Coordinates of C-alpha atoms and ligand atoms in Angstrom, one line a residue:
M1 CA 121.5 72.4 97.8
P2 CA 117.8 73.5 97.8
P3 CA 116.5 75.0 94.5
P4 CA 116.4 78.8 94.4
P5 CA 112.9 80.2 95.4
V6 CA 110.5 80.9 92.4
P7 CA 109.9 84.7 92.1
E8 CA 106.3 85.7 93.1
T9 CA 105.6 87.1 89.6
V10 CA 106.6 83.8 88.0
L11 CA 104.6 81.9 90.5
A12 CA 101.5 84.0 89.9
L13 CA 101.9 83.4 86.2
L14 CA 102.3 79.6 86.7
L15 CA 99.2 79.4 88.9
T16 CA 97.3 81.3 86.3
L17 CA 98.1 78.9 83.5
P18 CA 95.5 76.2 84.3
L19 CA 93.0 79.0 84.6
L20 CA 93.7 80.3 81.1
A21 CA 93.6 76.7 79.8
S22 CA 90.2 76.3 81.2
G23 CA 88.9 79.5 79.5
A24 CA 88.2 81.2 82.9
P25 CA 88.8 84.9 83.2
P26 CA 92.3 85.9 84.2
A27 CA 93.0 86.8 87.8
R28 CA 93.1 90.5 87.1
D29 CA 89.5 90.4 85.7
L30 CA 88.3 88.3 88.6
Y31 CA 89.9 90.8 91.0
A32 CA 88.1 93.7 89.2
T33 CA 84.8 91.9 89.4
H34 CA 84.9 90.5 93.0
C35 CA 87.5 92.3 95.0
A36 CA 88.1 95.9 93.7
S37 CA 85.0 97.5 95.2
C38 CA 86.3 96.8 98.8
H39 CA 90.1 96.4 98.3
G40 CA 90.5 99.2 95.7
T41 CA 91.2 98.8 91.9
D42 CA 94.9 99.2 92.6
R43 CA 94.9 96.8 95.6
L44 CA 95.8 99.7 97.9
G45 CA 92.7 99.2 100.1
G46 CA 89.3 100.7 100.5
T47 CA 86.7 99.5 103.0
G48 CA 88.9 96.3 103.1
P49 CA 92.6 96.2 103.7
A50 CA 95.3 96.7 101.0
L51 CA 96.2 93.4 99.3
L52 CA 99.9 93.5 98.6
P53 CA 102.9 91.3 99.6
E54 CA 104.0 94.1 101.9
N55 CA 100.7 93.9 103.8
L56 CA 100.2 90.1 103.9
G57 CA 103.4 89.4 105.9
R58 CA 101.8 87.0 108.4
V59 CA 99.3 85.4 106.0
P60 CA 100.5 82.2 104.3
R61 CA 99.3 81.8 100.7
T62 CA 97.2 78.7 101.6
A63 CA 95.5 80.7 104.4
A64 CA 94.8 83.5 101.9
Q65 CA 93.0 81.1 99.6
T66 CA 91.0 79.8 102.6
V67 CA 90.0 83.3 103.4
I68 CA 88.9 83.8 99.7
R69 CA 86.9 80.6 99.9
D70 CA 85.3 80.9 103.4
G71 CA 85.5 84.6 104.3
R72 CA 87.2 86.2 107.3
K73 CA 85.7 86.2 110.8
A74 CA 84.9 89.6 112.3
T75 CA 85.4 91.5 109.1
Q76 CA 83.1 92.3 106.1
M77 CA 85.0 89.8 103.9
P78 CA 82.5 87.2 102.5
G79 CA 83.4 83.7 101.3
F80 CA 83.5 83.0 97.6
A81 CA 82.9 79.2 97.7
G82 CA 80.3 78.5 95.1
V83 CA 81.1 81.8 93.3
L84 CA 84.7 81.1 92.3
T85 CA 86.2 77.7 91.4
D86 CA 89.2 76.4 93.3
P87 CA 91.7 77.4 90.4
E88 CA 90.1 80.9 90.4
Q89 CA 90.5 81.2 94.1
A90 CA 94.2 80.1 93.8
S91 CA 94.9 82.5 91.0
L92 CA 93.4 85.4 93.1
A93 CA 95.6 84.3 96.0
A94 CA 98.6 84.3 93.7
L95 CA 97.7 87.8 92.4
I96 CA 97.5 89.4 95.8
F97 CA 101.0 88.0 96.6
S98 CA 102.5 89.4 93.4
P99 CA 104.2 92.7 93.9
L100 CA 102.9 95.9 92.2
P101 CA 105.2 97.2 89.4
E102 CA 106.0 100.1 91.8
V103 CA 106.0 99.9 95.6
P104 CA 103.5 102.5 96.7
V105 CA 104.9 105.4 98.6
W106 CA 103.3 108.1 100.6
S107 CA 106.1 110.6 101.1
E108 CA 106.4 113.5 103.4
A109 CA 106.0 115.8 100.4
Q110 CA 102.7 114.0 99.5
I111 CA 101.4 114.3 103.1
R112 CA 102.3 118.0 103.1
A113 CA 100.7 118.6 99.7
S114 CA 97.4 117.0 100.9
H115 CA 97.1 119.2 103.9
V116 CA 94.3 121.7 103.8
I117 CA 93.1 124.2 106.4
V118 CA 89.3 124.5 105.9
T119 CA 88.7 127.0 108.7
D120 CA 91.4 129.1 110.3
P121 CA 91.6 127.7 113.9
S122 CA 92.5 131.2 115.2
R123 CA 89.1 132.6 113.9
L124 CA 86.9 130.1 115.7
G125 CA 84.5 131.7 118.2
P126 CA 84.8 130.8 121.9
K127 CA 81.3 129.4 122.4
P128 CA 79.0 126.8 120.7
D129 CA 76.7 128.1 118.0
W130 CA 73.9 126.0 119.5
K131 CA 72.1 125.3 122.8
A132 CA 72.8 121.9 124.4
D133 CA 75.2 120.4 126.9
P134 CA 78.5 120.3 124.9
M135 CA 79.7 117.5 127.2
N136 CA 76.7 115.3 126.4
L137 CA 76.9 115.3 122.6
F138 CA 77.2 112.1 120.7
V139 CA 79.2 111.8 117.5
V140 CA 77.4 109.1 115.4
V141 CA 79.3 107.6 112.4
E142 CA 76.8 106.4 109.8
S143 CA 78.9 104.1 107.7
G144 CA 76.1 103.3 105.2
S145 CA 76.3 106.5 103.3
H146 CA 79.5 107.9 104.9
H147 CA 77.9 110.6 107.1
V148 CA 78.4 111.8 110.6
T149 CA 75.5 113.0 112.8
I150 CA 76.1 115.2 115.9
L151 CA 73.4 114.3 118.4
D152 CA 72.2 116.3 121.4
G153 CA 72.4 113.7 124.2
D154 CA 69.7 115.3 126.4
R155 CA 66.9 115.7 123.8
F156 CA 68.2 113.0 121.4
E157 CA 67.8 115.4 118.5
P158 CA 70.3 115.7 115.7
L159 CA 72.1 119.1 115.7
H160 CA 73.9 118.6 112.5
R161 CA 74.7 116.0 109.8
F162 CA 77.6 116.1 107.3
K163 CA 79.3 114.0 104.7
S164 CA 82.4 112.3 106.0
R165 CA 85.4 110.9 104.2
F166 CA 84.8 107.4 102.6
A167 CA 84.9 104.5 105.1
L168 CA 85.7 106.0 108.5
H169 CA 87.0 103.3 110.8
G170 CA 87.8 103.1 114.5
G171 CA 86.6 105.4 117.2
P172 CA 86.8 109.2 116.5
K173 CA 89.0 110.9 119.1
F174 CA 88.4 114.1 121.0
S175 CA 90.6 117.0 122.0
P176 CA 91.0 117.0 125.8
D177 CA 88.4 119.8 126.2
G178 CA 85.9 117.9 124.1
R179 CA 85.5 120.7 121.5
F180 CA 87.2 119.1 118.5
V181 CA 86.8 115.6 117.1
Y182 CA 89.2 113.8 114.9
F183 CA 88.3 111.1 112.4
A184 CA 90.4 108.6 110.4
S185 CA 89.3 107.0 107.2
R186 CA 90.7 103.6 106.1
D187 CA 92.3 105.3 103.1
G188 CA 94.4 107.6 105.3
W189 CA 92.4 110.8 105.6
I190 CA 92.5 112.5 109.0
S191 CA 89.8 115.2 109.5
K192 CA 89.5 117.6 112.4
F193 CA 85.9 118.9 113.1
D194 CA 84.9 121.8 115.4
L195 CA 81.8 120.8 117.4
Y196 CA 81.1 124.4 118.5
S197 CA 80.8 125.9 115.0
L198 CA 79.9 122.6 113.3
Q199 CA 82.5 122.8 110.6
L200 CA 85.6 121.2 109.4
V201 CA 88.9 122.7 110.6
A202 CA 91.5 120.8 108.6
E203 CA 92.3 117.7 106.7
V204 CA 95.4 115.8 105.7
R205 CA 96.1 112.4 104.1
A206 CA 98.5 110.7 106.5
G207 CA 98.8 107.3 104.7
I208 CA 97.5 105.1 102.0
N209 CA 95.9 102.6 104.3
T210 CA 95.4 103.7 107.9
R211 CA 94.7 101.7 111.0
N212 CA 93.7 104.3 113.6
L213 CA 94.5 107.6 115.3
A214 CA 95.2 108.8 118.8
V215 CA 95.2 112.3 120.3
S216 CA 97.7 113.2 123.0
G217 CA 96.4 113.9 126.5
D218 CA 97.5 117.5 126.1
G219 CA 95.9 117.9 122.7
R220 CA 99.1 119.0 121.1
Y221 CA 99.7 116.0 118.9
V222 CA 97.8 113.5 116.7
A223 CA 99.4 110.1 116.0
V224 CA 98.3 108.1 113.0
G225 CA 99.1 104.4 112.7
N226 CA 99.4 103.2 109.2
M227 CA 99.2 99.8 107.5
L228 CA 100.6 101.2 104.3
P229 CA 103.2 102.6 104.2
H230 CA 104.7 101.1 107.4
T231 CA 104.8 104.4 109.4
M232 CA 103.4 106.3 112.3
V233 CA 102.7 109.9 111.4
L234 CA 102.8 112.7 113.9
L235 CA 100.6 115.7 113.2
D236 CA 100.1 119.0 115.0
G237 CA 96.9 118.8 117.0
V238 CA 95.8 122.3 116.1
S239 CA 96.4 122.5 112.4
L240 CA 97.0 118.8 111.4
E241 CA 100.3 119.9 109.9
L242 CA 102.9 117.2 109.5
L243 CA 105.5 117.1 112.3
R244 CA 107.2 113.8 111.8
V245 CA 107.0 110.5 109.9
V246 CA 108.3 107.7 112.1
P247 CA 109.3 104.6 110.0
I248 CA 108.3 101.4 111.7
A249 CA 111.2 99.0 111.2
D250 CA 113.9 97.2 113.2
E251 CA 117.7 97.4 112.7
S252 CA 117.6 94.8 109.9
G253 CA 115.2 97.0 108.0
T254 CA 112.2 94.6 108.5
S255 CA 109.3 96.9 108.5
S256 CA 105.8 96.5 110.1
R257 CA 102.2 97.6 109.8
V258 CA 100.8 99.3 112.9
S259 CA 98.1 97.2 114.6
A260 CA 96.9 100.1 116.7
V261 CA 98.2 103.3 118.4
Y262 CA 96.7 104.6 121.6
D263 CA 97.5 107.5 123.9
A264 CA 98.7 106.9 127.4
P265 CA 98.1 110.3 129.1
P266 CA 99.9 109.7 132.4
R267 CA 103.0 108.6 130.5
Q268 CA 102.7 111.4 128.0
S269 CA 103.3 108.9 125.3
F270 CA 101.8 107.1 122.4
I271 CA 101.9 103.3 122.6
L272 CA 101.9 101.2 119.4
A273 CA 101.3 97.5 118.8
L274 CA 102.8 96.1 115.6
K275 CA 101.6 93.4 113.3
D276 CA 104.8 92.2 111.8
L277 CA 107.4 92.8 114.5
R278 CA 107.2 91.2 118.0
E279 CA 107.6 94.6 119.6
V280 CA 105.6 97.3 121.4
W281 CA 106.7 100.8 120.8
E282 CA 106.4 103.8 123.1
I283 CA 106.8 107.2 121.6
S284 CA 107.2 110.0 124.1
Y285 CA 105.7 113.4 123.4
A286 CA 106.8 114.8 126.8
D287 CA 108.8 118.0 126.6
D288 CA 111.4 116.3 128.8
P289 CA 111.2 112.7 127.7
P290 CA 112.0 110.0 130.3
F291 CA 113.9 107.9 127.8
H292 CA 115.9 108.4 124.6
G293 CA 116.0 106.3 121.5
R294 CA 116.0 106.6 117.8
V295 CA 114.8 104.3 115.1
H296 CA 116.5 103.0 112.1
D297 CA 115.4 105.3 109.3
Y298 CA 115.2 103.6 106.0
R299 CA 113.8 106.6 104.1
D300 CA 116.0 108.6 101.9
E301 CA 114.1 111.8 102.4
G302 CA 113.2 114.1 105.3
P303 CA 115.2 115.5 108.2
P304 CA 117.6 113.3 110.1
P305 CA 115.9 111.6 113.0
T306 CA 116.2 113.4 116.3
D307 CA 115.3 112.6 119.8
R308 CA 112.4 115.0 120.0
F309 CA 109.9 112.1 119.9
P310 CA 112.1 109.3 121.3
V311 CA 111.1 105.7 120.7
R312 CA 111.3 103.0 123.4
R313 CA 111.1 99.5 121.9
I314 CA 109.8 96.6 124.1
A315 CA 110.3 93.1 122.9
V316 CA 107.2 90.8 123.3
E317 CA 106.7 87.1 122.8
D318 CA 104.0 87.3 120.2
Y319 CA 102.6 89.8 117.7
L320 CA 99.9 92.0 119.0
D321 CA 96.9 92.7 116.8
D322 CA 95.3 94.9 119.4
F323 CA 95.5 95.8 123.0
F324 CA 93.9 97.6 125.9
F325 CA 95.3 99.5 129.0
D326 CA 94.5 99.1 132.6
P327 CA 93.0 102.2 134.2
E328 CA 96.4 103.4 135.5
Y329 CA 98.1 102.9 132.1
E330 CA 100.8 100.8 133.7
N331 CA 99.9 97.5 131.9
L332 CA 98.7 96.7 128.5
I333 CA 96.9 93.6 127.7
G334 CA 97.3 92.5 124.1
A335 CA 96.6 89.5 121.9
A336 CA 97.5 88.2 118.5
R337 CA 94.7 87.3 116.1
D338 CA 96.0 83.7 115.8
G339 CA 97.4 83.5 119.3
K340 CA 96.4 81.1 122.1
N341 CA 96.7 83.5 125.0
G342 CA 96.8 87.2 125.7
Q343 CA 99.9 88.8 127.2
V344 CA 100.2 91.5 129.9
I345 CA 103.1 93.8 129.2
N346 CA 104.1 96.1 132.1
L347 CA 105.1 99.4 130.8
L348 CA 107.2 100.3 133.9
V349 CA 109.5 97.4 133.7
G350 CA 109.2 97.0 129.9
R351 CA 108.4 93.3 129.7
K352 CA 105.7 90.6 129.8
I353 CA 104.6 89.9 133.4
A354 CA 101.7 87.5 132.8
D355 CA 99.7 85.5 130.4
V356 CA 96.0 85.8 130.3
E357 CA 93.6 83.1 129.2
L358 CA 92.2 84.7 126.0
P359 CA 91.8 82.0 123.4
G360 CA 89.9 82.7 120.1
L361 CA 89.9 86.3 119.0
P362 CA 89.3 88.6 121.9
H363 CA 88.3 92.1 120.8
L364 CA 90.4 94.0 123.2
A365 CA 89.7 97.4 121.6
S366 CA 86.3 96.9 123.1
G367 CA 87.4 95.8 126.5
I368 CA 86.0 97.6 129.6
T369 CA 86.8 97.5 133.3
W370 CA 84.8 97.9 136.6
P371 CA 85.4 97.4 140.3
W372 CA 84.3 93.9 141.5
H373 CA 84.4 92.5 145.0
G374 CA 87.4 94.6 146.1
T375 CA 89.4 94.0 142.8
E376 CA 89.1 95.4 139.3
V377 CA 88.0 93.2 136.4
L378 CA 88.3 93.6 132.7
A379 CA 85.8 92.1 130.4
T380 CA 86.2 91.5 126.6
P381 CA 84.0 90.0 123.9
N382 CA 85.4 87.5 121.5
L383 CA 85.1 87.8 117.7
E384 CA 85.4 84.1 117.3
Q385 CA 83.9 82.4 120.3
P386 CA 80.4 83.0 121.9
V387 CA 81.9 84.2 125.2
V388 CA 82.7 87.2 127.3
T389 CA 85.8 86.7 129.3
V390 CA 86.1 88.4 132.7
I391 CA 89.6 88.7 134.2
D392 CA 90.8 89.8 137.6
M393 CA 93.4 92.6 136.9
H394 CA 95.3 91.9 140.1
D395 CA 96.3 88.3 139.5
W396 CA 95.3 88.1 135.8
K397 CA 93.2 85.0 136.4
T398 CA 90.0 84.3 134.6
V399 CA 87.0 85.0 137.0
K400 CA 84.3 83.9 134.6
R401 CA 83.6 83.0 131.0
I402 CA 80.1 84.2 130.3
E403 CA 78.5 82.2 127.5
T404 CA 76.6 84.3 124.9
L405 CA 74.4 83.6 121.9
G406 CA 77.3 84.2 119.5
P407 CA 80.6 86.1 119.0
G408 CA 80.4 89.7 120.1
F409 CA 82.1 92.8 118.7
F410 CA 81.4 95.7 121.2
M411 CA 81.0 95.9 124.9
R412 CA 80.0 98.9 127.0
S413 CA 79.0 100.0 130.5
H414 CA 79.1 103.2 132.6
E415 CA 80.0 103.9 136.2
A416 CA 76.4 104.8 137.0
T417 CA 74.8 101.6 135.8
P418 CA 74.9 98.1 137.3
Y419 CA 74.9 96.5 133.8
A420 CA 77.4 95.8 131.0
W421 CA 75.9 95.4 127.5
V422 CA 77.5 93.2 124.8
D423 CA 76.3 92.5 121.3
V424 CA 76.1 89.3 119.3
F425 CA 77.6 90.5 116.1
S426 CA 77.7 87.4 114.0
G427 CA 75.7 84.3 113.5
P428 CA 71.9 83.7 113.5
N429 CA 71.5 85.7 116.8
R430 CA 73.1 88.9 115.6
D431 CA 69.8 90.7 116.4
S432 CA 70.4 90.1 120.1
I433 CA 72.1 92.1 122.9
H434 CA 72.9 90.7 126.3
V435 CA 72.7 92.7 129.4
I436 CA 75.1 91.4 132.1
D437 CA 74.9 92.2 135.8
K438 CA 78.3 93.6 136.8
T439 CA 78.1 92.0 140.3
S440 CA 76.8 88.5 139.7
L441 CA 78.4 88.3 136.2
E442 CA 75.2 86.7 134.9
I443 CA 73.2 87.6 131.8
V444 CA 70.1 89.2 133.3
R445 CA 68.3 90.1 130.0
T446 CA 68.7 89.4 126.3
L447 CA 67.1 92.1 124.2
R448 CA 66.0 91.5 120.6
P449 CA 65.3 95.1 119.5
E450 CA 64.3 94.4 115.9
P451 CA 64.2 90.7 115.1
G452 CA 66.3 89.7 112.1
R453 CA 68.2 93.0 112.1
T454 CA 71.8 93.3 113.5
A455 CA 71.9 95.1 116.8
A456 CA 75.3 96.3 117.9
H457 CA 77.5 98.9 119.6
V458 CA 76.1 100.6 122.7
E459 CA 77.2 103.9 124.2
F460 CA 75.8 105.6 127.3
T461 CA 74.8 109.2 127.9
R462 CA 77.1 111.3 130.1
D463 CA 75.1 110.4 133.3
G464 CA 74.7 106.7 132.4
R465 CA 70.8 107.0 132.4
Y466 CA 70.4 106.1 128.7
A467 CA 72.1 103.5 126.5
L468 CA 72.1 104.2 122.7
L469 CA 72.2 101.1 120.5
S470 CA 72.6 100.7 116.8
I471 CA 70.4 98.8 114.4
W472 CA 73.4 98.2 112.1
E473 CA 71.6 98.2 108.7
D474 CA 71.5 100.5 105.8
D475 CA 68.0 101.7 106.8
G476 CA 69.0 101.3 110.4
A477 CA 68.5 103.4 113.5
V478 CA 69.8 104.5 116.8
L479 CA 67.6 103.2 119.6
V480 CA 67.6 105.1 122.9
Y481 CA 67.1 102.7 125.9
D482 CA 66.3 103.7 129.4
A483 CA 69.3 102.0 131.0
H484 CA 67.3 101.2 134.2
T485 CA 64.0 99.8 132.8
L486 CA 65.7 98.5 129.6
E487 CA 62.8 100.0 127.5
V488 CA 63.2 101.9 124.3
V489 CA 62.3 105.6 124.7
K490 CA 63.2 106.9 121.2
R491 CA 64.1 105.6 117.7
L492 CA 66.2 107.8 115.4
P493 CA 66.4 106.5 111.8
M494 CA 70.1 106.4 110.6
D495 CA 72.1 104.9 107.8
K496 CA 74.0 102.0 109.3
P497 CA 75.2 103.8 112.4
S498 CA 78.4 101.8 113.0
G499 CA 79.5 103.6 116.2
K500 CA 78.5 106.4 118.5
Y501 CA 80.8 108.3 120.9
N502 CA 79.8 110.5 123.9
V503 CA 82.0 113.5 124.5
W504 CA 82.1 113.3 128.3
N505 CA 82.6 109.6 128.5
K506 CA 85.5 109.7 126.1
I507 CA 87.3 112.7 127.5
S508 CA 86.8 111.6 131.1
R509 CA 88.0 108.1 130.1
S510 CA 85.1 106.4 131.6
R511 CA 85.9 102.8 132.4
G512 CA 82.8 101.6 130.6
T513 CA 83.9 102.8 127.1
S514 CA 86.7 102.6 124.6
H515 CA 89.4 105.3 124.6
Ligands
DHE9 FE1 87.4 97.7 113.6 C1 87.7 100.0 116.2 C2 90.6 96.8 114.1 C3 87.0 95.3 111.3 C4 84.1 98.7 113.1 N1 88.9 98.3 114.9 C5 88.8 99.3 115.9 C6 90.1 99.5 116.5 C7 90.9 98.6 115.9 C8 90.1 97.8 114.9 C9 92.4 98.4 116.2 C10 90.4 100.5 117.5 C11 90.8 101.8 116.9 C12 90.4 103.0 117.7 O1 89.3 103.2 118.1 O2 91.3 103.9 117.8 N2 88.6 96.3 112.9 C13 89.9 96.1 113.2 C14 90.4 94.9 112.5 O3 91.6 94.5 112.6 C15 89.3 94.3 111.8 C16 88.9 93.0 112.4 C17 89.7 94.0 110.3 C18 89.7 95.2 109.4 O4 89.1 95.1 108.3 O5 90.4 96.2 109.7 C19 88.2 95.3 112.0 N3 85.8 97.1 112.4 C20 85.9 96.1 111.5 C21 84.7 95.9 110.8 O6 84.5 95.1 109.9 C22 83.7 96.8 111.4 C23 82.6 96.0 112.1 C24 83.0 97.7 110.4 C25 83.8 98.8 109.8 O7 83.4 100.0 110.0 O8 84.8 98.5 109.1 C26 84.6 97.6 112.4 N4 86.1 99.0 114.5 C27 84.8 99.3 114.2 C28 84.3 100.3 115.0 C29 85.3 100.7 115.9 C30 86.4 99.9 115.6 C31 82.8 100.9 114.9 C32 85.2 101.7 117.0 C33 84.7 101.1 118.3 C34 84.6 102.0 119.4 O9 83.5 102.0 119.9 O10 85.5 102.6 119.9

């Protein structure tokens, strides 16, 4: 008979013993010195993810120690080789796998208590308080000092700048008319901002550690995907009031973090990829849902589950860490962080219909599509490999692998430009941006806007004439490029502008940008 497993707390203690014998500081002190500023003093997450057994489901302990030693690709996690000894790294790995004395909860009551209406939505005026094209505004997230700038996309002048919640992450999402913008912070705060009166409307804390948010195509609902607790939270799109907490778990009670939630407007549903269950979930918000389904509810509070927001669960072959839709929202293309290939899941038949050649770590959230020689192609950068993969969306075959100067994070184009732009986010060439011809699929120009400084994340103006690019540094800038001549026409100093989002391109779901 195999020996019974050693409890995690005992294991953590055993691994700490050599450390104590060597006179090195205990893991808790090491954690406070090296980890707490990003992962939170309580390990519940900050700019980095929560570090709890509940959130490390797919990470083996040896892999955790490797990450501590070498860092993690495509994240802000640095390596601690040379800073921490091997036993110190091992004791930290043991610490993060040891459970907290109390499992953190974020109950419906806590969500409700956090809700605040800052400006009564019924008292908002009908017109903007400023003169500019409301469809050509940019929302720029400045992650250096946690601010947001609202930029006039014709004159390239800031209209307003305000302090945001700490560590916004993911693309802000717009109401269908483009008037309101919704932000999610990594620590679970959802904020709704009125672009007409330039003020906050409402806020609510939907989770402890949040992945991202989606706004329904009719603007009635906001869906928040959480990493901790394992839930999706449905909010009212007008007031951000809590409507429903959907626990993410299968029949056996195995729960999962949400990898990402996106809206699929033609289907009137939210689609979720999950990190710890091999399933894709579709949650309908249609008044007359086309399917019925309830989820196992392991909570001991809240109303009994009803069919108002039915859940359809689709089994998939591998976990999905992120995904991307075709323009018709019939297929989703997803990949696992450690997977060999991507999968195409057809939402009509509810199963995988093809594999796609996407090794490494494709950044599908940043995928874009365009028409090409009578077909439609999708292109995605890769967080691990120096390549942009171009795939034919009719037969799902790779059309081309475009070699780049390093792994890229963000890719963008616009219907009115012949070019697609992709950054080189990591490595020695992270100051470079490639401009790819969408017909020949060749790199036609490599820009080095400010040598030695990270250049990343492009977004086009409404008409596609200008491309705005970030100098991703604390004393960074947004550079405005003429998208035809590829010359800089304006430089706007900003504080690590991590992303910028054009109202029209987002609400019209331009094929050249993320949704
Ligand atoms: Fe992101 C979007 C996941 C690390 C900046 N990132 C997204 C989205 C997902 C995602 C699923 C799409 C959400 C949406 O828009 O609704 N990001 C992840 C990770 O899993 C990863 C690799 C690890 C993590 O720590 O969560 C990760 N992301 C980062 C960073 O380290 C970045 C560079 C800096 C930061 O701000 O944390 C970063 N992610 C971004 C940005 C977007 C984003 C700027 C929005 C892109 C867009 O243009 O739509």
